[in-house]
Amino acid sequence: MDAGDKSPRAAAEAAVAHNAVVVDVFGKQLELPPPNHLVFIAGLGVLAALEIIEWPVALAITVGHQLAHSHHGRALREFGDALEEA
């Protein structure tokens, strides 16, 4: 993305990218959730490991959390596209 690009789509992409952690793994870039989401997921893992909650419950909460986060990013990108078309 061009640093001088002021389009709504570019602004939406920048907002989504700002809330992600990008890690280079064997030459490929892997986009991870924001640090606060990683801490949340790690906390669920610890609760499941200590058998405070069951693994299926931790997995269901994690998947739901990731789907909500994914939906938010997609909605933000679509909003940027709609603004660009207007």
PDB file of N, CA, C and O in Angstrom:
ATOM      1  N   MET A   1       0.856  -1.181   0.000  1.00  0.00           N
ATOM      2  CA  MET A   1       0.000   0.000   0.000  1.00  0.00           C
ATOM      3  C   MET A   1       0.893   1.232   0.000  1.00  0.00           C
ATOM      4  O   MET A   1       1.848   1.345   0.751  1.00  0.00           O
ATOM      5  N   ASP A   2       0.586   2.191  -0.815  1.00  0.00           N
ATOM      6  CA  ASP A   2       1.316   3.438  -0.961  1.00  0.00           C
ATOM      7  C   ASP A   2       1.089   4.303   0.270  1.00  0.00           C
ATOM      8  O   ASP A   2      -0.032   4.474   0.718  1.00  0.00           O
ATOM      9  N   ALA A   3       2.178   4.876   0.819  1.00  0.00           N
ATOM     10  CA  ALA A   3       2.057   5.699   2.024  1.00  0.00           C
ATOM     11  C   ALA A   3       1.260   6.966   1.761  1.00  0.00           C
ATOM     12  O   ALA A   3       0.624   7.504   2.654  1.00  0.00           O
ATOM     13  N   GLY A   4       1.253   7.445   0.522  1.00  0.00           N
ATOM     14  CA  GLY A   4       0.520   8.660   0.195  1.00  0.00           C
ATOM     15  C   GLY A   4      -0.914   8.398  -0.222  1.00  0.00           C
ATOM     16  O   GLY A   4      -1.649   9.329  -0.524  1.00  0.00           O
ATOM     17  N   ASP A   5      -1.332   7.151  -0.246  1.00  0.00           N
ATOM     18  CA  ASP A   5      -2.684   6.785  -0.674  1.00  0.00           C
ATOM     19  C   ASP A   5      -3.670   7.174   0.423  1.00  0.00           C
ATOM     20  O   ASP A   5      -3.599   6.682   1.529  1.00  0.00           O
ATOM     21  N   LYS A   6      -4.614   8.070   0.094  1.00  0.00           N
ATOM     22  CA  LYS A   6      -5.581   8.559   1.078  1.00  0.00           C
ATOM     23  C   LYS A   6      -6.985   8.034   0.804  1.00  0.00           C
ATOM     24  O   LYS A   6      -7.957   8.572   1.290  1.00  0.00           O
ATOM     25  N   SER A   7      -7.108   6.968   0.021  1.00  0.00           N
ATOM     26  CA  SER A   7      -8.431   6.442  -0.302  1.00  0.00           C
ATOM     27  C   SER A   7      -9.049   5.778   0.926  1.00  0.00           C
ATOM     28  O   SER A   7      -8.338   5.340   1.840  1.00  0.00           O
ATOM     29  N   PRO A   8     -10.369   5.692   0.969  1.00  0.00           N
ATOM     30  CA  PRO A   8     -11.032   5.019   2.093  1.00  0.00           C
ATOM     31  C   PRO A   8     -10.601   3.558   2.223  1.00  0.00           C
ATOM     32  O   PRO A   8     -10.440   3.053   3.324  1.00  0.00           O
ATOM     33  N   ARG A   9     -10.421   2.881   1.083  1.00  0.00           N
ATOM     34  CA  ARG A   9      -9.976   1.476   1.118  1.00  0.00           C
ATOM     35  C   ARG A   9      -8.607   1.377   1.784  1.00  0.00           C
ATOM     36  O   ARG A   9      -8.362   0.505   2.605  1.00  0.00           O
ATOM     37  N   ALA A  10      -7.709   2.295   1.441  1.00  0.00           N
ATOM     38  CA  ALA A  10      -6.371   2.290   2.025  1.00  0.00           C
ATOM     39  C   ALA A  10      -6.434   2.565   3.524  1.00  0.00           C
ATOM     40  O   ALA A  10      -5.707   1.957   4.308  1.00  0.00           O
ATOM     41  N   ALA A  11      -7.323   3.467   3.927  1.00  0.00           N
ATOM     42  CA  ALA A  11      -7.485   3.768   5.354  1.00  0.00           C
ATOM     43  C   ALA A  11      -8.008   2.547   6.106  1.00  0.00           C
ATOM     44  O   ALA A  11      -7.557   2.240   7.212  1.00  0.00           O
ATOM     45  N   ALA A  12      -8.955   1.831   5.498  1.00  0.00           N
ATOM     46  CA  ALA A  12      -9.500   0.623   6.133  1.00  0.00           C
ATOM     47  C   ALA A  12      -8.418  -0.444   6.245  1.00  0.00           C
ATOM     48  O   ALA A  12      -8.290  -1.099   7.282  1.00  0.00           O
ATOM     49  N   GLU A  13      -7.630  -0.635   5.189  1.00  0.00           N
ATOM     50  CA  GLU A  13      -6.541  -1.615   5.212  1.00  0.00           C
ATOM     51  C   GLU A  13      -5.514  -1.259   6.290  1.00  0.00           C
ATOM     52  O   GLU A  13      -5.018  -2.121   7.001  1.00  0.00           O
ATOM     53  N   ALA A  14      -5.207   0.042   6.412  1.00  0.00           N
ATOM     54  CA  ALA A  14      -4.243   0.476   7.419  1.00  0.00           C
ATOM     55  C   ALA A  14      -4.775   0.214   8.825  1.00  0.00           C
ATOM     56  O   ALA A  14      -4.029  -0.208   9.713  1.00  0.00           O
ATOM     57  N   ALA A  15      -6.071   0.439   9.034  1.00  0.00           N
ATOM     58  CA  ALA A  15      -6.667   0.191  10.353  1.00  0.00           C
ATOM     59  C   ALA A  15      -6.631  -1.285  10.698  1.00  0.00           C
ATOM     60  O   ALA A  15      -6.327  -1.662  11.830  1.00  0.00           O
ATOM     61  N   VAL A  16      -6.925  -2.136   9.724  1.00  0.00           N
ATOM     62  CA  VAL A  16      -6.890  -3.583   9.965  1.00  0.00           C
ATOM     63  C   VAL A  16      -5.460  -4.040  10.200  1.00  0.00           C
ATOM     64  O   VAL A  16      -5.178  -4.810  11.109  1.00  0.00           O
ATOM     65  N   ALA A  17      -4.521  -3.543   9.396  1.00  0.00           N
ATOM     66  CA  ALA A  17      -3.120  -3.933   9.535  1.00  0.00           C
ATOM     67  C   ALA A  17      -2.529  -3.431  10.844  1.00  0.00           C
ATOM     68  O   ALA A  17      -1.671  -4.091  11.434  1.00  0.00           O
ATOM     69  N   HIS A  18      -2.988  -2.268  11.311  1.00  0.00           N
ATOM     70  CA  HIS A  18      -2.482  -1.710  12.564  1.00  0.00           C
ATOM     71  C   HIS A  18      -2.812  -2.617  13.750  1.00  0.00           C
ATOM     72  O   HIS A  18      -2.075  -2.667  14.719  1.00  0.00           O
ATOM     73  N   ASN A  19      -3.904  -3.350  13.655  1.00  0.00           N
ATOM     74  CA  ASN A  19      -4.337  -4.209  14.752  1.00  0.00           C
ATOM     75  C   ASN A  19      -3.874  -5.645  14.585  1.00  0.00           C
ATOM     76  O   ASN A  19      -4.442  -6.544  15.188  1.00  0.00           O
ATOM     77  N   ALA A  20      -2.857  -5.895  13.781  1.00  0.00           N
ATOM     78  CA  ALA A  20      -2.373  -7.245  13.557  1.00  0.00           C
ATOM     79  C   ALA A  20      -0.873  -7.294  13.794  1.00  0.00           C
ATOM     80  O   ALA A  20      -0.181  -6.287  13.743  1.00  0.00           O
ATOM     81  N   VAL A  21      -0.389  -8.486  14.054  1.00  0.00           N
ATOM     82  CA  VAL A  21       1.037  -8.727  14.209  1.00  0.00           C
ATOM     83  C   VAL A  21       1.462  -9.593  13.035  1.00  0.00           C
ATOM     84  O   VAL A  21       0.886 -10.658  12.807  1.00  0.00           O
ATOM     85  N   VAL A  22       2.436  -9.130  12.255  1.00  0.00           N
ATOM     86  CA  VAL A  22       2.911  -9.878  11.093  1.00  0.00           C
ATOM     87  C   VAL A  22       4.255 -10.499  11.449  1.00  0.00           C
ATOM     88  O   VAL A  22       5.177  -9.812  11.881  1.00  0.00           O
ATOM     89  N   VAL A  23       4.347 -11.820  11.256  1.00  0.00           N
ATOM     90  CA  VAL A  23       5.559 -12.570  11.578  1.00  0.00           C
ATOM     91  C   VAL A  23       6.061 -13.228  10.297  1.00  0.00           C
ATOM     92  O   VAL A  23       5.276 -13.799   9.537  1.00  0.00           O
ATOM     93  N   ASP A  24       7.362 -13.135  10.056  1.00  0.00           N
ATOM     94  CA  ASP A  24       7.964 -13.767   8.891  1.00  0.00           C
ATOM     95  C   ASP A  24       8.379 -15.185   9.269  1.00  0.00           C
ATOM     96  O   ASP A  24       9.226 -15.384  10.134  1.00  0.00           O
ATOM     97  N   VAL A  25       7.742 -16.197   8.635  1.00  0.00           N
ATOM     98  CA  VAL A  25       8.029 -17.594   8.921  1.00  0.00           C
ATOM     99  C   VAL A  25       8.504 -18.261   7.632  1.00  0.00           C
ATOM    100  O   VAL A  25       7.724 -18.428   6.696  1.00  0.00           O
ATOM    101  N   PHE A  26       9.774 -18.594   7.590  1.00  0.00           N
ATOM    102  CA  PHE A  26      10.366 -19.255   6.426  1.00  0.00           C
ATOM    103  C   PHE A  26      10.080 -18.504   5.124  1.00  0.00           C
ATOM    104  O   PHE A  26       9.708 -19.094   4.113  1.00  0.00           O
ATOM    105  N   GLY A  27      10.188 -17.189   5.164  1.00  0.00           N
ATOM    106  CA  GLY A  27      10.008 -16.377   3.973  1.00  0.00           C
ATOM    107  C   GLY A  27       8.562 -16.020   3.662  1.00  0.00           C
ATOM    108  O   GLY A  27       8.301 -15.289   2.725  1.00  0.00           O
ATOM    109  N   LYS A  28       7.625 -16.527   4.414  1.00  0.00           N
ATOM    110  CA  LYS A  28       6.220 -16.195   4.210  1.00  0.00           C
ATOM    111  C   LYS A  28       5.737 -15.370   5.396  1.00  0.00           C
ATOM    112  O   LYS A  28       6.147 -15.607   6.519  1.00  0.00           O
ATOM    113  N   GLN A  29       4.866 -14.408   5.109  1.00  0.00           N
ATOM    114  CA  GLN A  29       4.358 -13.563   6.185  1.00  0.00           C
ATOM    115  C   GLN A  29       3.081 -14.156   6.755  1.00  0.00           C
ATOM    116  O   GLN A  29       2.146 -14.468   6.022  1.00  0.00           O
ATOM    117  N   LEU A  30       3.067 -14.311   8.064  1.00  0.00           N
ATOM    118  CA  LEU A  30       1.930 -14.859   8.780  1.00  0.00           C
ATOM    119  C   LEU A  30       1.304 -13.733   9.600  1.00  0.00           C
ATOM    120  O   LEU A  30       1.997 -13.091  10.392  1.00  0.00           O
ATOM    121  N   GLU A  31       0.024 -13.472   9.378  1.00  0.00           N
ATOM    122  CA  GLU A  31      -0.664 -12.405  10.109  1.00  0.00           C
ATOM    123  C   GLU A  31      -1.358 -13.001  11.332  1.00  0.00           C
ATOM    124  O   GLU A  31      -2.242 -13.839  11.216  1.00  0.00           O
ATOM    125  N   LEU A  32      -0.930 -12.565  12.498  1.00  0.00           N
ATOM    126  CA  LEU A  32      -1.500 -13.020  13.757  1.00  0.00           C
ATOM    127  C   LEU A  32      -2.464 -11.969  14.290  1.00  0.00           C
ATOM    128  O   LEU A  32      -2.391 -10.801  13.913  1.00  0.00           O
ATOM    129  N   PRO A  33      -3.337 -12.369  15.185  1.00  0.00           N
ATOM    130  CA  PRO A  33      -4.239 -11.380  15.792  1.00  0.00           C
ATOM    131  C   PRO A  33      -3.449 -10.377  16.631  1.00  0.00           C
ATOM    132  O   PRO A  33      -2.276 -10.606  16.953  1.00  0.00           O
ATOM    133  N   PRO A  34      -4.087  -9.283  17.023  1.00  0.00           N
ATOM    134  CA  PRO A  34      -3.416  -8.291  17.871  1.00  0.00           C
ATOM    135  C   PRO A  34      -2.948  -8.916  19.188  1.00  0.00           C
ATOM    136  O   PRO A  34      -3.488  -9.942  19.619  1.00  0.00           O
ATOM    137  N   PRO A  35      -1.954  -8.297  19.822  1.00  0.00           N
ATOM    138  CA  PRO A  35      -1.410  -8.854  21.071  1.00  0.00           C
ATOM    139  C   PRO A  35      -2.464  -9.109  22.156  1.00  0.00           C
ATOM    140  O   PRO A  35      -2.396 -10.129  22.845  1.00  0.00           O
ATOM    141  N   ASN A  36      -3.446  -8.225  22.294  1.00  0.00           N
ATOM    142  CA  ASN A  36      -4.446  -8.446  23.332  1.00  0.00           C
ATOM    143  C   ASN A  36      -5.302  -9.679  23.030  1.00  0.00           C
ATOM    144  O   ASN A  36      -5.726 -10.384  23.943  1.00  0.00           O
ATOM    145  N   HIS A  37      -5.515 -10.003  21.757  1.00  0.00           N
ATOM    146  CA  HIS A  37      -6.243 -11.218  21.385  1.00  0.00           C
ATOM    147  C   HIS A  37      -5.382 -12.446  21.662  1.00  0.00           C
ATOM    148  O   HIS A  37      -5.893 -13.478  22.115  1.00  0.00           O
ATOM    149  N   LEU A  38      -4.077 -12.341  21.388  1.00  0.00           N
ATOM    150  CA  LEU A  38      -3.175 -13.455  21.675  1.00  0.00           C
ATOM    151  C   LEU A  38      -3.137 -13.764  23.169  1.00  0.00           C
ATOM    152  O   LEU A  38      -3.119 -14.930  23.564  1.00  0.00           O
ATOM    153  N   VAL A  39      -3.149 -12.731  23.987  1.00  0.00           N
ATOM    154  CA  VAL A  39      -3.156 -12.926  25.444  1.00  0.00           C
ATOM    155  C   VAL A  39      -4.447 -13.605  25.875  1.00  0.00           C
ATOM    156  O   VAL A  39      -4.443 -14.519  26.712  1.00  0.00           O
ATOM    157  N   PHE A  40      -5.569 -13.191  25.292  1.00  0.00           N
ATOM    158  CA  PHE A  40      -6.859 -13.798  25.594  1.00  0.00           C
ATOM    159  C   PHE A  40      -6.843 -15.297  25.260  1.00  0.00           C
ATOM    160  O   PHE A  40      -7.256 -16.134  26.060  1.00  0.00           O
ATOM    161  N   ILE A  41      -6.332 -15.625  24.069  1.00  0.00           N
ATOM    162  CA  ILE A  41      -6.273 -17.014  23.630  1.00  0.00           C
ATOM    163  C   ILE A  41      -5.323 -17.812  24.522  1.00  0.00           C
ATOM    164  O   ILE A  41      -5.619 -18.958  24.899  1.00  0.00           O
ATOM    165  N   ALA A  42      -4.189 -17.225  24.872  1.00  0.00           N
ATOM    166  CA  ALA A  42      -3.244 -17.899  25.762  1.00  0.00           C
ATOM    167  C   ALA A  42      -3.881 -18.147  27.130  1.00  0.00           C
ATOM    168  O   ALA A  42      -3.687 -19.208  27.733  1.00  0.00           O
ATOM    169  N   GLY A  43      -4.651 -17.168  27.613  1.00  0.00           N
ATOM    170  CA  GLY A  43      -5.347 -17.340  28.892  1.00  0.00           C
ATOM    171  C   GLY A  43      -6.332 -18.486  28.851  1.00  0.00           C
ATOM    172  O   GLY A  43      -6.435 -19.270  29.803  1.00  0.00           O
ATOM    173  N   LEU A  44      -7.041 -18.616  27.740  1.00  0.00           N
ATOM    174  CA  LEU A  44      -7.954 -19.750  27.591  1.00  0.00           C
ATOM    175  C   LEU A  44      -7.179 -21.072  27.591  1.00  0.00           C
ATOM    176  O   LEU A  44      -7.622 -22.061  28.179  1.00  0.00           O
ATOM    177  N   GLY A  45      -6.032 -21.069  26.935  1.00  0.00           N
ATOM    178  CA  GLY A  45      -5.186 -22.274  26.926  1.00  0.00           C
ATOM    179  C   GLY A  45      -4.723 -22.655  28.317  1.00  0.00           C
ATOM    180  O   GLY A  45      -4.723 -23.829  28.682  1.00  0.00           O
ATOM    181  N   VAL A  46      -4.351 -21.655  29.104  1.00  0.00           N
ATOM    182  CA  VAL A  46      -3.918 -21.917  30.484  1.00  0.00           C
ATOM    183  C   VAL A  46      -5.084 -22.461  31.309  1.00  0.00           C
ATOM    184  O   VAL A  46      -4.925 -23.426  32.067  1.00  0.00           O
ATOM    185  N   LEU A  47      -6.262 -21.852  31.176  1.00  0.00           N
ATOM    186  CA  LEU A  47      -7.439 -22.341  31.905  1.00  0.00           C
ATOM    187  C   LEU A  47      -7.764 -23.784  31.527  1.00  0.00           C
ATOM    188  O   LEU A  47      -8.116 -24.591  32.389  1.00  0.00           O
ATOM    189  N   ALA A  48      -7.632 -24.103  30.232  1.00  0.00           N
ATOM    190  CA  ALA A  48      -7.902 -25.470  29.798  1.00  0.00           C
ATOM    191  C   ALA A  48      -6.823 -26.432  30.303  1.00  0.00           C
ATOM    192  O   ALA A  48      -7.127 -27.551  30.726  1.00  0.00           O
ATOM    193  N   ALA A  49      -5.561 -25.986  30.275  1.00  0.00           N
ATOM    194  CA  ALA A  49      -4.465 -26.838  30.751  1.00  0.00           C
ATOM    195  C   ALA A  49      -4.594 -27.130  32.244  1.00  0.00           C
ATOM    196  O   ALA A  49      -4.250 -28.224  32.705  1.00  0.00           O
ATOM    197  N   LEU A  50      -5.076 -26.164  33.000  1.00  0.00           N
ATOM    198  CA  LEU A  50      -5.277 -26.354  34.442  1.00  0.00           C
ATOM    199  C   LEU A  50      -6.609 -27.039  34.755  1.00  0.00           C
ATOM    200  O   LEU A  50      -6.953 -27.216  35.911  1.00  0.00           O
ATOM    201  N   GLU A  51      -7.337 -27.399  33.710  1.00  0.00           N
ATOM    202  CA  GLU A  51      -8.625 -28.079  33.807  1.00  0.00           C
ATOM    203  C   GLU A  51      -9.671 -27.270  34.564  1.00  0.00           C
ATOM    204  O   GLU A  51     -10.556 -27.817  35.214  1.00  0.00           O
ATOM    205  N   ILE A  52      -9.561 -25.949  34.462  1.00  0.00           N
ATOM    206  CA  ILE A  52     -10.580 -25.067  35.033  1.00  0.00           C
ATOM    207  C   ILE A  52     -11.775 -25.025  34.090  1.00  0.00           C
ATOM    208  O   ILE A  52     -12.918 -24.992  34.532  1.00  0.00           O
ATOM    209  N   ILE A  53     -11.480 -25.037  32.783  1.00  0.00           N
ATOM    210  CA  ILE A  53     -12.526 -25.192  31.773  1.00  0.00           C
ATOM    211  C   ILE A  53     -12.121 -26.364  30.887  1.00  0.00           C
ATOM    212  O   ILE A  53     -10.944 -26.724  30.803  1.00  0.00           O
ATOM    213  N   GLU A  54     -13.071 -26.962  30.224  1.00  0.00           N
ATOM    214  CA  GLU A  54     -12.798 -28.097  29.342  1.00  0.00           C
ATOM    215  C   GLU A  54     -12.207 -27.610  28.019  1.00  0.00           C
ATOM    216  O   GLU A  54     -12.501 -26.502  27.567  1.00  0.00           O
ATOM    217  N   TRP A  55     -11.409 -28.465  27.364  1.00  0.00           N
ATOM    218  CA  TRP A  55     -10.802 -28.120  26.085  1.00  0.00           C
ATOM    219  C   TRP A  55     -11.832 -27.761  25.021  1.00  0.00           C
ATOM    220  O   TRP A  55     -11.638 -26.778  24.299  1.00  0.00           O
ATOM    221  N   PRO A  56     -12.934 -28.502  24.905  1.00  0.00           N
ATOM    222  CA  PRO A  56     -13.909 -28.118  23.869  1.00  0.00           C
ATOM    223  C   PRO A  56     -14.504 -26.725  24.101  1.00  0.00           C
ATOM    224  O   PRO A  56     -14.777 -25.992  23.154  1.00  0.00           O
ATOM    225  N   VAL A  57     -14.676 -26.353  25.367  1.00  0.00           N
ATOM    226  CA  VAL A  57     -15.205 -25.026  25.687  1.00  0.00           C
ATOM    227  C   VAL A  57     -14.180 -23.962  25.298  1.00  0.00           C
ATOM    228  O   VAL A  57     -14.521 -22.951  24.670  1.00  0.00           O
ATOM    229  N   ALA A  58     -12.918 -24.185  25.643  1.00  0.00           N
ATOM    230  CA  ALA A  58     -11.854 -23.234  25.286  1.00  0.00           C
ATOM    231  C   ALA A  58     -11.740 -23.103  23.770  1.00  0.00           C
ATOM    232  O   ALA A  58     -11.594 -21.994  23.246  1.00  0.00           O
ATOM    233  N   LEU A  59     -11.852 -24.228  23.067  1.00  0.00           N
ATOM    234  CA  LEU A  59     -11.765 -24.201  21.613  1.00  0.00           C
ATOM    235  C   LEU A  59     -12.945 -23.443  21.010  1.00  0.00           C
ATOM    236  O   LEU A  59     -12.762 -22.622  20.107  1.00  0.00           O
ATOM    237  N   ALA A  60     -14.142 -23.684  21.520  1.00  0.00           N
ATOM    238  CA  ALA A  60     -15.333 -23.000  21.002  1.00  0.00           C
ATOM    239  C   ALA A  60     -15.245 -21.490  21.232  1.00  0.00           C
ATOM    240  O   ALA A  60     -15.572 -20.696  20.344  1.00  0.00           O
ATOM    241  N   ILE A  61     -14.775 -21.087  22.398  1.00  0.00           N
ATOM    242  CA  ILE A  61     -14.635 -19.660  22.693  1.00  0.00           C
ATOM    243  C   ILE A  61     -13.577 -19.036  21.776  1.00  0.00           C
ATOM    244  O   ILE A  61     -13.778 -17.949  21.231  1.00  0.00           O
ATOM    245  N   THR A  62     -12.466 -19.731  21.575  1.00  0.00           N
ATOM    246  CA  THR A  62     -11.398 -19.228  20.710  1.00  0.00           C
ATOM    247  C   THR A  62     -11.872 -19.068  19.270  1.00  0.00           C
ATOM    248  O   THR A  62     -11.621 -18.043  18.636  1.00  0.00           O
ATOM    249  N   VAL A  63     -12.569 -20.077  18.757  1.00  0.00           N
ATOM    250  CA  VAL A  63     -13.067 -20.007  17.380  1.00  0.00           C
ATOM    251  C   VAL A  63     -14.067 -18.860  17.243  1.00  0.00           C
ATOM    252  O   VAL A  63     -14.016 -18.087  16.283  1.00  0.00           O
ATOM    253  N   GLY A  64     -14.976 -18.726  18.190  1.00  0.00           N
ATOM    254  CA  GLY A  64     -15.941 -17.632  18.150  1.00  0.00           C
ATOM    255  C   GLY A  64     -15.272 -16.271  18.202  1.00  0.00           C
ATOM    256  O   GLY A  64     -15.646 -15.342  17.473  1.00  0.00           O
ATOM    257  N   HIS A  65     -14.263 -16.154  19.041  1.00  0.00           N
ATOM    258  CA  HIS A  65     -13.520 -14.902  19.174  1.00  0.00           C
ATOM    259  C   HIS A  65     -12.823 -14.558  17.854  1.00  0.00           C
ATOM    260  O   HIS A  65     -12.880 -13.413  17.393  1.00  0.00           O
ATOM    261  N   GLN A  66     -12.192 -15.555  17.230  1.00  0.00           N
ATOM    262  CA  GLN A  66     -11.499 -15.327  15.964  1.00  0.00           C
ATOM    263  C   GLN A  66     -12.484 -14.988  14.849  1.00  0.00           C
ATOM    264  O   GLN A  66     -12.206 -14.138  14.009  1.00  0.00           O
ATOM    265  N   LEU A  67     -13.624 -15.652  14.822  1.00  0.00           N
ATOM    266  CA  LEU A  67     -14.619 -15.339  13.798  1.00  0.00           C
ATOM    267  C   LEU A  67     -15.136 -13.910  13.946  1.00  0.00           C
ATOM    268  O   LEU A  67     -15.326 -13.205  12.957  1.00  0.00           O
ATOM    269  N   ALA A  68     -15.366 -13.484  15.176  1.00  0.00           N
ATOM    270  CA  ALA A  68     -15.824 -12.112  15.406  1.00  0.00           C
ATOM    271  C   ALA A  68     -14.757 -11.117  14.958  1.00  0.00           C
ATOM    272  O   ALA A  68     -15.069 -10.106  14.321  1.00  0.00           O
ATOM    273  N   HIS A  69     -13.505 -11.396  15.261  1.00  0.00           N
ATOM    274  CA  HIS A  69     -12.405 -10.513  14.858  1.00  0.00           C
ATOM    275  C   HIS A  69     -12.284 -10.487  13.337  1.00  0.00           C
ATOM    276  O   HIS A  69     -12.103  -9.426  12.740  1.00  0.00           O
ATOM    277  N   SER A  70     -12.387 -11.636  12.704  1.00  0.00           N
ATOM    278  CA  SER A  70     -12.298 -11.726  11.248  1.00  0.00           C
ATOM    279  C   SER A  70     -13.435 -10.959  10.589  1.00  0.00           C
ATOM    280  O   SER A  70     -13.239 -10.253   9.604  1.00  0.00           O
ATOM    281  N   HIS A  71     -14.620 -11.093  11.135  1.00  0.00           N
ATOM    282  CA  HIS A  71     -15.791 -10.398  10.594  1.00  0.00           C
ATOM    283  C   HIS A  71     -15.611  -8.884  10.705  1.00  0.00           C
ATOM    284  O   HIS A  71     -15.947  -8.146   9.799  1.00  0.00           O
ATOM    285  N   HIS A  72     -15.039  -8.433  11.830  1.00  0.00           N
ATOM    286  CA  HIS A  72     -14.818  -7.002  12.036  1.00  0.00           C
ATOM    287  C   HIS A  72     -13.875  -6.452  10.967  1.00  0.00           C
ATOM    288  O   HIS A  72     -14.131  -5.389  10.384  1.00  0.00           O
ATOM    289  N   GLY A  73     -12.776  -7.154  10.687  1.00  0.00           N
ATOM    290  CA  GLY A  73     -11.829  -6.702   9.673  1.00  0.00           C
ATOM    291  C   GLY A  73     -12.442  -6.675   8.288  1.00  0.00           C
ATOM    292  O   GLY A  73     -12.238  -5.741   7.519  1.00  0.00           O
ATOM    293  N   ARG A  74     -13.226  -7.696   7.964  1.00  0.00           N
ATOM    294  CA  ARG A  74     -13.881  -7.750   6.659  1.00  0.00           C
ATOM    295  C   ARG A  74     -14.902  -6.625   6.535  1.00  0.00           C
ATOM    296  O   ARG A  74     -14.993  -5.965   5.500  1.00  0.00           O
ATOM    297  N   ALA A  75     -15.647  -6.366   7.608  1.00  0.00           N
ATOM    298  CA  ALA A  75     -16.643  -5.298   7.585  1.00  0.00           C
ATOM    299  C   ALA A  75     -15.961  -3.938   7.395  1.00  0.00           C
ATOM    300  O   ALA A  75     -16.461  -3.084   6.656  1.00  0.00           O
ATOM    301  N   LEU A  76     -14.820  -3.752   8.027  1.00  0.00           N
ATOM    302  CA  LEU A  76     -14.092  -2.490   7.893  1.00  0.00           C
ATOM    303  C   LEU A  76     -13.596  -2.308   6.462  1.00  0.00           C
ATOM    304  O   LEU A  76     -13.704  -1.220   5.894  1.00  0.00           O
ATOM    305  N   ARG A  77     -13.090  -3.391   5.856  1.00  0.00           N
ATOM    306  CA  ARG A  77     -12.635  -3.304   4.462  1.00  0.00           C
ATOM    307  C   ARG A  77     -13.797  -2.999   3.524  1.00  0.00           C
ATOM    308  O   ARG A  77     -13.679  -2.192   2.596  1.00  0.00           O
ATOM    309  N   GLU A  78     -14.942  -3.667   3.755  1.00  0.00           N
ATOM    310  CA  GLU A  78     -16.115  -3.427   2.911  1.00  0.00           C
ATOM    311  C   GLU A  78     -16.627  -1.995   3.067  1.00  0.00           C
ATOM    312  O   GLU A  78     -17.073  -1.380   2.096  1.00  0.00           O
ATOM    313  N   PHE A  79     -16.542  -1.453   4.271  1.00  0.00           N
ATOM    314  CA  PHE A  79     -16.937  -0.070   4.499  1.00  0.00           C
ATOM    315  C   PHE A  79     -16.034   0.862   3.712  1.00  0.00           C
ATOM    316  O   PHE A  79     -16.493   1.829   3.088  1.00  0.00           O
ATOM    317  N   GLY A  80     -14.729   0.597   3.707  1.00  0.00           N
ATOM    318  CA  GLY A  80     -13.784   1.390   2.926  1.00  0.00           C
ATOM    319  C   GLY A  80     -14.099   1.327   1.441  1.00  0.00           C
ATOM    320  O   GLY A  80     -14.049   2.336   0.739  1.00  0.00           O
ATOM    321  N   ASP A  81     -14.440   0.126   0.954  1.00  0.00           N
ATOM    322  CA  ASP A  81     -14.823  -0.022  -0.455  1.00  0.00           C
ATOM    323  C   ASP A  81     -16.071   0.781  -0.779  1.00  0.00           C
ATOM    324  O   ASP A  81     -16.168   1.435  -1.811  1.00  0.00           O
ATOM    325  N   ALA A  82     -17.073   0.734   0.115  1.00  0.00           N
ATOM    326  CA  ALA A  82     -18.322   1.464  -0.110  1.00  0.00           C
ATOM    327  C   ALA A  82     -18.068   2.970  -0.139  1.00  0.00           C
ATOM    328  O   ALA A  82     -18.641   3.686  -0.970  1.00  0.00           O
ATOM    329  N   LEU A  83     -17.212   3.458   0.736  1.00  0.00           N
ATOM    330  CA  LEU A  83     -16.885   4.885   0.736  1.00  0.00           C
ATOM    331  C   LEU A  83     -16.166   5.274  -0.552  1.00  0.00           C
ATOM    332  O   LEU A  83     -16.381   6.354  -1.088  1.00  0.00           O
ATOM    333  N   GLU A  84     -15.306   4.391  -1.024  1.00  0.00           N
ATOM    334  CA  GLU A  84     -14.563   4.674  -2.240  1.00  0.00           C
ATOM    335  C   GLU A  84     -15.492   4.750  -3.451  1.00  0.00           C
ATOM    336  O   GLU A  84     -15.291   5.568  -4.346  1.00  0.00           O
ATOM    337  N   GLU A  85     -16.533   3.909  -3.480  1.00  0.00           N
ATOM    338  CA  GLU A  85     -17.472   3.912  -4.588  1.00  0.00           C
ATOM    339  C   GLU A  85     -18.404   5.114  -4.558  1.00  0.00           C
ATOM    340  O   GLU A  85     -18.932   5.517  -5.589  1.00  0.00           O
ATOM    341  N   ALA A  86     -18.629   5.671  -3.371  1.00  0.00           N
ATOM    342  CA  ALA A  86     -19.582   6.785  -3.233  1.00  0.00           C
ATOM    343  C   ALA A  86     -19.021   8.077  -3.808  1.00  0.00           C
ATOM    344  O   ALA A  86     -17.922   8.314  -4.032  1.00  0.00           O
TER     345      ALA A  86
END
